[in-house]
Coordinates of C-alpha atoms in Angstrom, one line a residue:
Chain R
M193 CA 20.3 -21.2 73.0
K194 CA 20.2 -24.3 70.9
R195 CA 23.6 -25.2 69.5
S196 CA 23.9 -24.2 65.8
P197 CA 25.5 -26.6 63.3
L198 CA 28.0 -23.9 62.7
D199 CA 29.2 -23.6 66.3
G200 CA 32.8 -24.5 66.8
S201 CA 35.3 -24.6 69.6
E202 CA 35.4 -21.7 71.9
H203 CA 38.7 -20.2 70.9
T204 CA 38.0 -20.4 67.1
N205 CA 34.7 -18.7 67.8
W206 CA 36.6 -15.7 69.1
I207 CA 38.1 -15.1 65.6
Y208 CA 34.7 -13.9 64.4
L209 CA 33.9 -11.9 67.5
L210 CA 37.1 -10.1 68.3
P211 CA 37.7 -7.7 65.4
G212 CA 34.4 -5.9 65.9
L213 CA 34.4 -6.1 69.6
L214 CA 37.9 -4.7 70.0
L215 CA 37.3 -1.8 67.8
Y216 CA 34.0 -1.1 69.6
A217 CA 35.8 -1.4 73.0
A218 CA 38.6 1.0 71.9
F219 CA 36.5 3.8 70.4
V220 CA 33.0 3.5 72.0
F221 CA 32.8 1.5 75.2
G222 CA 36.2 2.6 76.5
P223 CA 35.4 6.3 76.0
I224 CA 32.0 5.8 77.7
V225 CA 33.7 4.3 80.8
A226 CA 36.3 7.1 80.6
A227 CA 33.6 9.7 80.5
L228 CA 32.1 8.2 83.6
G229 CA 35.5 8.4 85.3
L230 CA 36.2 11.9 84.0
S231 CA 32.9 13.2 85.4
L232 CA 34.3 12.4 88.8
T233 CA 37.3 14.7 88.3
S234 CA 38.1 18.3 87.7
W235 CA 40.1 18.6 84.6
D236 CA 41.2 21.5 82.3
G237 CA 42.5 19.2 79.6
L238 CA 46.2 20.0 80.4
T239 CA 47.1 19.2 84.0
V240 CA 46.5 16.0 85.8
P241 CA 42.8 15.4 86.5
K242 CA 41.9 16.1 90.2
W243 CA 39.5 13.7 91.9
V244 CA 36.4 15.5 93.1
G245 CA 34.0 12.5 93.6
L246 CA 30.4 13.6 92.9
G247 CA 31.4 17.2 93.1
N248 CA 30.6 18.0 89.5
Y249 CA 27.1 16.4 89.9
V250 CA 26.5 18.4 93.0
D251 CA 27.6 21.6 91.2
L252 CA 25.4 20.8 88.3
F253 CA 22.3 20.4 90.3
S254 CA 22.8 23.7 92.0
D255 CA 23.5 25.4 88.6
D256 CA 20.7 27.5 87.2
R257 CA 21.8 27.2 83.7
F258 CA 21.6 23.4 83.9
Y259 CA 18.0 23.7 85.0
I260 CA 17.3 26.1 82.2
A261 CA 18.8 23.5 79.8
L262 CA 16.7 20.7 81.2
R263 CA 13.5 22.8 81.1
N264 CA 14.2 23.8 77.5
N265 CA 14.8 20.2 76.6
A266 CA 11.5 19.2 78.2
E267 CA 9.7 21.9 76.2
L268 CA 11.4 20.8 73.0
M269 CA 10.0 17.3 73.6
I270 CA 6.6 18.8 72.7
F271 CA 8.0 19.5 69.2
Y272 CA 10.2 16.4 69.0
C273 CA 7.8 13.8 70.3
V274 CA 4.2 14.9 70.9
L275 CA 3.5 16.9 67.7
P276 CA 5.2 14.5 65.2
L277 CA 3.5 11.5 67.0
G278 CA 0.0 13.1 66.8
L279 CA 0.5 14.4 63.2
G280 CA 2.0 11.1 62.2
I281 CA -0.9 9.0 63.5
G282 CA -3.5 11.4 62.0
L283 CA -1.8 11.4 58.6
A284 CA -1.3 7.6 58.6
A285 CA -5.0 7.2 59.3
C286 CA -5.8 9.5 56.4
V287 CA -3.3 8.2 53.9
W288 CA -3.5 4.4 54.4
N289 CA -6.7 4.0 52.4
L290 CA -5.6 6.1 49.5
K291 CA -4.6 4.5 46.2
Q292 CA -1.2 2.8 46.2
R293 CA 0.4 5.3 43.9
E294 CA -0.9 8.3 45.7
Q295 CA 0.1 6.9 49.0
L296 CA 3.6 6.3 47.8
A297 CA 4.0 9.8 46.4
L298 CA 2.7 11.5 49.6
R299 CA 5.0 9.2 51.7
T300 CA 8.0 10.1 49.5
F301 CA 7.5 13.9 50.0
L302 CA 6.6 13.8 53.7
F303 CA 9.5 11.5 54.6
L304 CA 12.1 13.6 52.7
P305 CA 13.3 15.8 55.6
Y306 CA 14.2 12.7 57.7
I307 CA 17.0 11.6 55.4
M308 CA 18.8 15.0 55.6
P309 CA 21.7 15.9 57.8
T310 CA 20.2 17.9 60.7
A311 CA 23.2 20.2 60.8
V312 CA 22.5 21.3 57.2
L313 CA 18.8 21.6 57.9
G314 CA 19.7 23.9 60.8
I315 CA 21.7 26.1 58.4
I316 CA 18.9 26.1 55.8
W317 CA 16.3 27.0 58.4
A318 CA 18.4 29.8 59.9
W319 CA 18.3 31.3 56.4
L320 CA 14.5 30.7 56.0
Y321 CA 14.0 32.4 59.4
N322 CA 16.3 35.4 58.6
P323 CA 14.4 38.5 59.7
A324 CA 15.7 40.7 56.8
F325 CA 15.8 38.5 53.7
G326 CA 14.4 35.2 54.9
P327 CA 11.6 33.6 52.8
F328 CA 9.5 33.0 55.9
N329 CA 9.0 36.6 56.9
Q330 CA 8.7 37.6 53.2
F331 CA 5.8 35.1 52.9
L332 CA 4.1 36.5 56.0
R333 CA 4.4 40.0 54.6
A334 CA 3.1 38.9 51.2
V335 CA -0.1 37.4 52.6
G336 CA -0.7 40.4 54.8
L337 CA 0.5 39.0 58.1
G338 CA 3.5 41.4 58.2
M339 CA 2.9 42.1 61.9
F340 CA 3.9 38.5 62.6
A341 CA 7.2 38.9 60.7
L342 CA 9.5 38.5 63.7
P343 CA 13.2 38.0 64.1
W344 CA 12.3 34.4 65.0
L345 CA 15.8 33.2 66.0
G346 CA 16.6 36.4 67.9
D347 CA 13.3 36.6 69.8
F348 CA 13.6 35.3 73.4
N349 CA 10.0 34.1 73.4
F350 CA 9.6 32.6 70.0
V351 CA 13.0 31.0 69.4
L352 CA 12.3 27.7 71.1
P353 CA 9.1 27.0 69.1
A354 CA 10.9 28.3 66.0
V355 CA 13.6 25.7 66.5
G356 CA 11.1 23.1 67.7
I357 CA 9.0 23.4 64.5
V358 CA 12.0 22.3 62.5
A359 CA 12.2 19.2 64.6
T360 CA 8.5 18.5 64.0
W361 CA 9.0 19.0 60.3
Y362 CA 11.9 16.6 60.4
F363 CA 10.1 13.8 62.3
F364 CA 6.4 13.8 61.4
G365 CA 6.8 12.1 58.0
F366 CA 9.0 9.5 59.6
C367 CA 6.3 8.9 62.3
M368 CA 3.7 8.6 59.5
V369 CA 5.7 5.9 57.7
I370 CA 6.1 3.8 60.8
F371 CA 2.4 4.1 61.6
L372 CA 1.4 3.3 58.0
T373 CA 3.3 -0.1 58.2
G374 CA 1.7 -0.5 61.6
I375 CA -1.8 -0.1 60.2
Q376 CA -1.0 -2.5 57.4
R377 CA 0.0 -5.1 60.0
I378 CA -3.5 -4.9 61.6
D379 CA -5.8 -7.8 60.7
P380 CA -8.2 -6.3 58.0
S381 CA -11.1 -8.4 59.3
L382 CA -11.1 -6.2 62.4
F383 CA -11.9 -3.2 60.2
D384 CA -14.5 -5.2 58.3
A385 CA -16.2 -6.2 61.5
A386 CA -16.3 -2.6 62.7
K387 CA -17.9 -1.6 59.4
V388 CA -20.5 -4.3 59.7
D389 CA -21.3 -3.2 63.2
G390 CA -21.8 0.3 61.8
A391 CA -18.9 1.9 63.7
S392 CA -18.0 5.4 62.6
A393 CA -14.6 6.2 61.2
R394 CA -13.7 8.0 64.4
K395 CA -14.8 5.1 66.6
T396 CA -12.8 2.7 64.4
F397 CA -9.8 4.9 64.8
F398 CA -10.0 5.2 68.6
W399 CA -11.1 1.6 69.4
I400 CA -9.2 -0.4 66.8
T401 CA -6.4 1.5 65.0
L402 CA -5.0 3.4 68.0
P403 CA -4.8 0.5 70.5
L404 CA -3.3 -1.8 68.0
L405 CA -0.7 0.7 67.1
M406 CA 0.9 0.6 70.6
P407 CA 4.1 -1.2 69.5
E408 CA 4.7 1.5 66.8
I409 CA 3.8 4.3 69.2
R410 CA 6.4 2.9 71.6
V411 CA 9.1 2.8 68.9
V412 CA 8.3 6.3 67.7
L413 CA 8.4 7.7 71.3
L414 CA 11.7 6.0 72.0
L415 CA 13.4 7.3 68.9
T416 CA 12.0 10.9 69.2
V417 CA 12.7 11.1 73.0
I418 CA 16.3 10.0 72.5
A419 CA 16.6 12.4 69.6
S420 CA 15.4 15.3 71.7
I421 CA 17.8 14.5 74.5
K422 CA 20.7 14.3 72.1
S423 CA 19.6 17.3 70.1
F424 CA 22.8 19.2 69.3
D425 CA 23.4 19.6 65.5
L426 CA 20.1 21.4 64.8
I427 CA 20.3 23.8 67.8
F428 CA 24.0 24.4 67.4
T429 CA 23.7 25.4 63.7
M430 CA 20.5 27.5 64.3
T431 CA 21.1 29.4 67.6
R432 CA 24.1 27.9 69.5
G433 CA 21.8 27.9 72.5
G434 CA 20.9 31.6 72.4
P435 CA 19.6 34.2 72.6
A436 CA 20.2 34.4 76.4
N437 CA 20.0 30.6 77.0
A438 CA 16.5 30.5 75.4
T439 CA 17.5 27.4 73.4
L440 CA 20.2 26.1 75.7
V441 CA 20.0 22.3 76.0
P442 CA 22.2 19.9 78.0
N443 CA 24.4 18.9 75.0
I444 CA 25.0 22.5 74.0
Y445 CA 25.9 23.3 77.6
M446 CA 28.2 20.3 77.6
Y447 CA 29.9 21.6 74.5
Q448 CA 30.3 25.1 76.0
L449 CA 31.7 23.8 79.3
G450 CA 34.0 21.3 77.7
F451 CA 35.3 22.7 74.4
E452 CA 34.9 26.4 75.1
L453 CA 35.7 26.7 78.8
N454 CA 38.0 23.6 79.2
R455 CA 36.0 22.4 82.1
F456 CA 36.0 18.8 80.9
G457 CA 35.0 17.1 84.2
A458 CA 31.8 19.2 84.5
A459 CA 31.1 18.7 80.8
A460 CA 31.4 14.9 81.2
A461 CA 29.0 15.0 84.1
I462 CA 26.4 16.6 81.9
A463 CA 27.0 14.0 79.2
I464 CA 26.5 11.2 81.8
V465 CA 23.3 12.8 83.2
G466 CA 22.0 13.0 79.6
A467 CA 22.8 9.3 79.0
L468 CA 21.2 8.3 82.3
L469 CA 18.1 10.4 81.4
T470 CA 17.9 8.4 78.1
F471 CA 18.0 5.1 80.0
V472 CA 15.4 6.1 82.5
I473 CA 13.0 7.4 79.8
N474 CA 13.7 4.4 77.7
F475 CA 12.8 2.1 80.6
A476 CA 9.7 4.1 81.5
I477 CA 8.4 4.0 77.9
H478 CA 9.1 0.2 77.7
R479 CA 7.2 -0.2 81.0
L480 CA 4.3 2.1 80.3
V481 CA 3.6 1.7 76.6
G482 CA 5.1 -1.8 76.3
S483 CA 3.0 -3.7 78.8
K484 CA -0.2 -2.1 77.5
S485 CA 0.4 -3.3 74.0
K486 CA 1.1 -6.9 75.2
G487 CA -2.2 -6.8 77.1
M488 CA -4.2 -5.9 74.0
A489 CA -2.5 -8.1 71.4
Chain X
M370 CA -5.6 -5.4 47.7
S371 CA -9.1 -6.7 48.6
R372 CA -9.4 -4.8 51.9
K373 CA -9.1 -1.4 50.1
S374 CA -12.3 -2.0 48.2
N375 CA -14.3 -2.1 51.5
I376 CA -13.1 1.4 52.5
P377 CA -14.9 4.4 51.0
A378 CA -12.6 6.5 48.8
A379 CA -11.0 9.4 50.7
P380 CA -13.0 12.6 50.1
L381 CA -11.5 15.1 47.7
F382 CA -11.1 17.8 50.3
L383 CA -9.0 15.5 52.5
R384 CA -6.7 14.7 49.6
L385 CA -6.3 18.3 48.8
V386 CA -5.2 19.0 52.4
L387 CA -2.8 16.1 52.3
W388 CA -1.2 17.3 49.0
L389 CA -1.0 20.9 50.3
L390 CA 0.8 19.6 53.4
A391 CA 3.2 17.6 51.2
F392 CA 3.9 20.7 49.2
V393 CA 4.5 22.8 52.3
T394 CA 6.9 20.1 53.6
I395 CA 9.1 20.2 50.5
T396 CA 8.9 24.0 50.1
P397 CA 12.2 24.5 51.9
F398 CA 13.9 22.3 49.3
L399 CA 12.2 24.0 46.4
L400 CA 13.2 27.4 47.8
L401 CA 16.8 26.1 48.1
L402 CA 16.8 25.0 44.5
L403 CA 15.3 28.3 43.3
T404 CA 17.7 30.4 45.3
S405 CA 20.7 28.4 44.2
I406 CA 20.2 29.6 40.6
K407 CA 19.7 33.3 41.4
S408 CA 22.2 36.1 41.2
K409 CA 22.8 38.3 44.3
A410 CA 20.6 41.0 42.8
D411 CA 17.8 38.5 42.1
V412 CA 17.8 37.6 45.8
L413 CA 16.9 41.2 46.7
Q414 CA 13.8 40.9 44.5
G415 CA 12.3 38.6 47.1
A416 CA 12.6 34.9 47.9
F417 CA 9.7 33.8 45.7
A418 CA 10.6 35.8 42.6
L419 CA 12.1 33.9 39.6
P420 CA 15.5 34.9 38.3
A421 CA 15.7 36.4 34.7
Y422 CA 17.9 33.4 33.8
P423 CA 19.4 30.6 35.8
H424 CA 22.8 31.3 37.3
F425 CA 24.4 27.9 37.3
E426 CA 27.8 29.6 38.0
N427 CA 26.8 29.6 41.7
Y428 CA 27.5 25.9 41.7
L429 CA 30.9 26.4 40.2
D430 CA 31.6 29.1 42.9
A431 CA 30.4 26.8 45.7
W432 CA 32.4 23.9 44.2
N433 CA 35.7 25.9 43.9
A434 CA 35.7 29.1 46.0
G435 CA 33.5 27.5 48.7
H436 CA 35.8 24.4 48.8
F437 CA 32.8 22.1 48.3
N438 CA 35.0 20.1 45.9
I439 CA 37.3 19.3 48.9
Y440 CA 34.3 18.6 51.2
F441 CA 32.6 16.4 48.6
W442 CA 35.6 14.2 48.0
N443 CA 36.3 14.0 51.8
S444 CA 32.7 12.8 52.3
I445 CA 33.3 10.1 49.7
I446 CA 36.7 9.2 51.1
V447 CA 35.1 8.8 54.6
V448 CA 31.8 7.2 53.6
I449 CA 33.3 4.3 51.6
P450 CA 35.6 2.7 54.2
V451 CA 33.0 3.3 56.9
V452 CA 30.3 1.5 55.1
A453 CA 32.6 -1.3 53.8
A454 CA 34.3 -2.0 57.1
S455 CA 31.1 -1.7 59.1
V456 CA 29.3 -4.2 56.9
F457 CA 32.3 -6.6 57.0
L458 CA 32.8 -6.4 60.7
G459 CA 29.0 -6.6 61.2
L460 CA 29.0 -9.8 59.2
L461 CA 31.7 -11.4 61.4
T462 CA 30.3 -10.2 64.7
G463 CA 26.7 -10.9 63.6
F464 CA 27.7 -14.4 62.5
A465 CA 29.1 -15.0 66.0
F466 CA 26.0 -13.7 67.8
A467 CA 23.7 -15.6 65.4
Y468 CA 25.4 -19.0 65.5
L469 CA 28.3 -19.3 67.9
S470 CA 28.7 -19.9 71.6
F471 CA 31.2 -18.1 73.7
P472 CA 31.4 -17.0 77.4
L473 CA 29.7 -13.8 78.6
R474 CA 27.4 -13.8 75.6
R475 CA 24.6 -11.9 77.3
T476 CA 27.0 -9.5 78.9
L477 CA 28.8 -8.7 75.7
F478 CA 25.5 -8.3 73.9
A479 CA 24.3 -5.8 76.6
I480 CA 27.5 -3.9 76.3
L481 CA 27.1 -3.7 72.6
T482 CA 23.5 -2.5 72.8
L483 CA 24.7 0.1 75.3
G484 CA 26.7 1.7 72.5
M485 CA 23.5 2.0 70.5
M486 CA 21.7 3.9 73.2
V487 CA 24.5 6.2 74.5
P488 CA 24.8 9.1 72.1
A489 CA 28.2 10.1 70.8
E490 CA 27.8 13.4 72.7
A491 CA 28.3 11.5 75.9
F492 CA 31.7 10.1 75.1
I493 CA 33.1 12.7 72.7
I494 CA 35.5 14.2 75.3
P495 CA 37.4 11.0 76.1
L496 CA 37.3 10.1 72.4
Y497 CA 38.8 13.5 71.5
Y498 CA 41.7 13.0 73.9
E499 CA 42.2 9.4 72.8
M500 CA 42.5 10.5 69.2
R501 CA 44.8 13.3 70.2
Y502 CA 47.0 10.8 72.2
L503 CA 47.1 8.5 69.1
G504 CA 48.1 11.5 66.9
L505 CA 45.0 11.1 64.7
I506 CA 43.4 14.5 65.1
N507 CA 43.2 16.1 61.7
T508 CA 43.5 12.9 59.7
Y509 CA 40.9 10.9 57.8
A510 CA 41.3 8.1 60.4
A511 CA 39.9 10.5 63.1
V512 CA 36.6 10.6 61.2
I513 CA 36.6 7.0 59.8
V514 CA 37.7 4.8 62.7
P515 CA 35.2 6.0 65.4
Q516 CA 32.3 5.9 63.0
I517 CA 33.1 2.3 62.1
A518 CA 33.3 1.5 65.9
M519 CA 30.0 3.4 66.5
S520 CA 28.2 1.4 63.8
I521 CA 29.2 -2.0 65.0
P522 CA 26.3 -2.4 67.5
F523 CA 23.7 -1.7 64.8
S524 CA 25.4 -3.7 62.1
T525 CA 25.8 -6.7 64.4
I526 CA 22.3 -6.8 65.6
F527 CA 20.8 -6.0 62.2
L528 CA 22.8 -8.8 60.4
A529 CA 22.6 -11.3 63.3
S530 CA 18.8 -11.1 63.3
A531 CA 18.8 -11.5 59.5
M532 CA 21.1 -14.5 59.7
Q533 CA 18.8 -16.2 62.3
Q534 CA 16.0 -16.1 59.7
L535 CA 18.0 -18.2 57.3
P536 CA 16.8 -21.9 57.0
E537 CA 19.0 -24.0 59.2
E538 CA 18.8 -27.0 56.8
I539 CA 21.0 -25.3 54.3
L540 CA 23.7 -24.6 56.9
E541 CA 23.4 -28.2 58.2
A542 CA 23.7 -29.6 54.7
A543 CA 26.8 -27.5 54.1
V544 CA 28.4 -28.6 57.4
L545 CA 27.6 -32.3 56.5
D546 CA 29.3 -31.7 53.1
G547 CA 32.4 -30.9 55.1
A548 CA 32.6 -27.2 54.3
G549 CA 34.6 -25.0 56.6
R550 CA 32.9 -22.3 58.6
F551 CA 34.6 -19.4 56.9
Y552 CA 33.8 -21.0 53.5
I553 CA 30.1 -21.4 54.5
L554 CA 30.0 -17.7 55.7
R555 CA 31.5 -16.5 52.4
K556 CA 29.8 -18.8 49.9
I557 CA 26.4 -19.5 51.5
V558 CA 25.6 -17.0 54.2
V559 CA 26.8 -13.8 52.5
P560 CA 25.0 -14.4 49.1
L561 CA 21.8 -15.0 51.1
M562 CA 22.4 -11.9 53.1
V563 CA 22.7 -9.5 50.1
P564 CA 19.3 -7.8 50.6
A565 CA 20.0 -7.2 54.3
M566 CA 23.5 -6.1 53.6
S567 CA 22.5 -3.6 51.0
T568 CA 19.8 -2.2 53.3
L569 CA 22.4 -1.9 56.0
A570 CA 24.8 -0.2 53.6
L571 CA 22.2 2.3 52.7
F572 CA 21.5 3.3 56.3
L573 CA 25.2 3.5 57.0
F574 CA 25.8 5.7 53.9
I575 CA 23.1 8.1 55.0
W576 CA 24.2 8.3 58.6
T577 CA 27.9 8.7 57.8
W578 CA 27.2 11.3 55.1
N579 CA 25.1 13.2 57.6
E580 CA 27.4 12.9 60.7
F581 CA 28.2 16.2 62.3
L582 CA 29.6 15.8 65.8
I583 CA 32.5 13.4 65.0
P584 CA 34.1 15.5 62.2
F585 CA 33.2 18.7 64.0
I586 CA 35.2 17.8 67.2
L587 CA 37.9 15.5 65.8
V588 CA 38.9 17.6 62.8
N589 CA 39.6 21.3 62.6
D590 CA 41.6 21.4 59.4
D591 CA 39.6 22.5 56.4
A592 CA 41.3 19.9 54.3
Y593 CA 39.6 17.0 56.1
R594 CA 36.1 18.5 56.6
T595 CA 33.1 16.5 55.3
L596 CA 30.1 18.2 53.6
P597 CA 27.9 19.1 56.6
L598 CA 31.0 20.6 58.4
G599 CA 32.1 22.4 55.2
M600 CA 28.6 23.9 55.0
L601 CA 28.8 25.2 58.6
F602 CA 32.2 26.9 58.0
F603 CA 31.1 28.2 54.6
Q604 CA 28.1 29.8 56.3
G605 CA 30.5 31.5 58.7
R606 CA 32.7 32.8 56.0
Y607 CA 30.2 33.9 53.4
T608 CA 27.1 34.9 55.4
V609 CA 25.9 37.3 52.7
N610 CA 26.2 35.2 49.6
T611 CA 22.9 33.3 49.9
P612 CA 22.9 31.9 46.3
V613 CA 26.3 30.2 46.8
L614 CA 25.3 29.0 50.3
T615 CA 22.1 27.4 48.9
A616 CA 24.1 25.9 45.9
G617 CA 26.4 24.3 48.5
A618 CA 23.4 22.9 50.4
V619 CA 22.1 21.4 47.2
I620 CA 25.6 19.8 46.7
V621 CA 25.3 18.2 50.2
I622 CA 21.8 16.9 49.8
A623 CA 21.6 15.9 46.1
P624 CA 23.3 12.5 46.7
L625 CA 21.0 11.8 49.6
I626 CA 17.9 12.6 47.5
L627 CA 19.1 10.6 44.6
T628 CA 19.9 7.6 46.8
Y629 CA 16.6 8.0 48.6
L630 CA 14.6 8.1 45.3
V631 CA 16.4 5.1 43.9
F632 CA 16.2 2.9 47.0
Q633 CA 13.1 4.3 48.6
R634 CA 11.2 1.0 48.9
R635 CA 14.2 -0.9 50.3
F636 CA 14.9 2.0 52.7
I637 CA 11.5 2.2 54.1
A638 CA 11.1 -1.5 54.4
G639 CA 14.4 -1.7 56.3
L640 CA 13.5 1.2 58.5
T641 CA 10.2 -0.2 59.6
A642 CA 11.6 -3.8 59.9
G643 CA 14.4 -2.4 62.1
A644 CA 12.2 -0.1 64.1
T645 CA 9.5 -2.6 65.0
K646 CA 11.8 -5.5 65.9

């Protein structure tokens, strides 16, 4: 790096760096390292932790519930990542050539869920889905679809999509906003050229808009994948992982093992696996989507 | 915008579909508002039926009997120091990463970004025992201090990249005039950073207001619960009283909606700038 005119001697530079770094080290980085260590022990929270090496990880990968949690998480990614991404791109392509005011109004409404606390959204949706007096089933009955009025959050088969739809609702407006700015970044002459060449709207979308949106697609994928792996608030407030593990995800399992069963070593191992998973997927997205966008730009 | 004129106007049908979708998207919020002014008897008439007259007393019930007065003030007590301290520390650390040289620069930066990727769920157990060891469980500090620490990576990176956009000539001129570094930071950099700082403050406000896990694990005394937590425990205590529950939800989200509507352009500009960087 080029030396800035503001650069000073090394030990006076630390004055600016240290306060933030120390606090971060004490309450974030330290605990992360401690979680790594804790995951190698067996600990009930009271007695001295017992070293078990990779024992917790071995146990975890022969634990059926952990696989259920991983599979549920993978299925939830359809609702956290795929649907919002697809909906977001489609909507952005529809909305971007509307008039400024109308675009702003639609954006405001569709983006609204994203600024809400997911824990509170979970509580609100648990009420919307309530089988007896929930608005959702009342609506279905009112429009003559009463046979579909299910106990959504109590039904083993439908609970995962029911929770997933909330995540889709939460994210799709956010995705649309990111894609809208992406489209506005694209050189307008490309669209004009396509028009002169007589390209259809669909062709323009697939051959110009979509490829040039790769950087935004990458960002959206990163954020939604991470959100799906760390999903806790929404699921905890809606179902607590039930019924019968149908919505169990790693972080809910981590909470149960740690704060309900006092098996903190095993819980820490899940947390570490979750963090590693985030890194791996992050890296993969950077590799797959990232290199492509560079090639086209 | 000239480019807009080249594009044919969107067909009416498409616009209708878009508006219908927007309406469906905000329906949960509309239902929430509607239910929050119903009596218990009104609720039995169906979720979409209008009440005979608005029952604003639900808000009073939520505020007092539901303890939302406590949760609301707790949220304020937590959010102000978190936002203020995070912006302040982010300025110092961001200044260092933008302009200053120090050993292990790359390593420290990597360690900092690590904290942005690792979710709080991953280190909540050691954090809980650390807070217990420090005797901070069930205090405001238990909710405030970790959230400041957790926001340092984002604040630092956000403000450092904003500072790097500043014209270097101004800083050089100030140095030539013999101004001290802290003086330059305070009198020259900070005033130029006001837009970035306010965007950052907006994000931190929303994130802190919405935080669930930290207060959930680190506080179990009703006197220190913030709004999202209060809502959860209210739900547990008063499952049947839907109007008061929805009134409580409105109390939680009203400040968010208000902030969002006032700062919406700044918010979305910051969001997309941060996201595509």
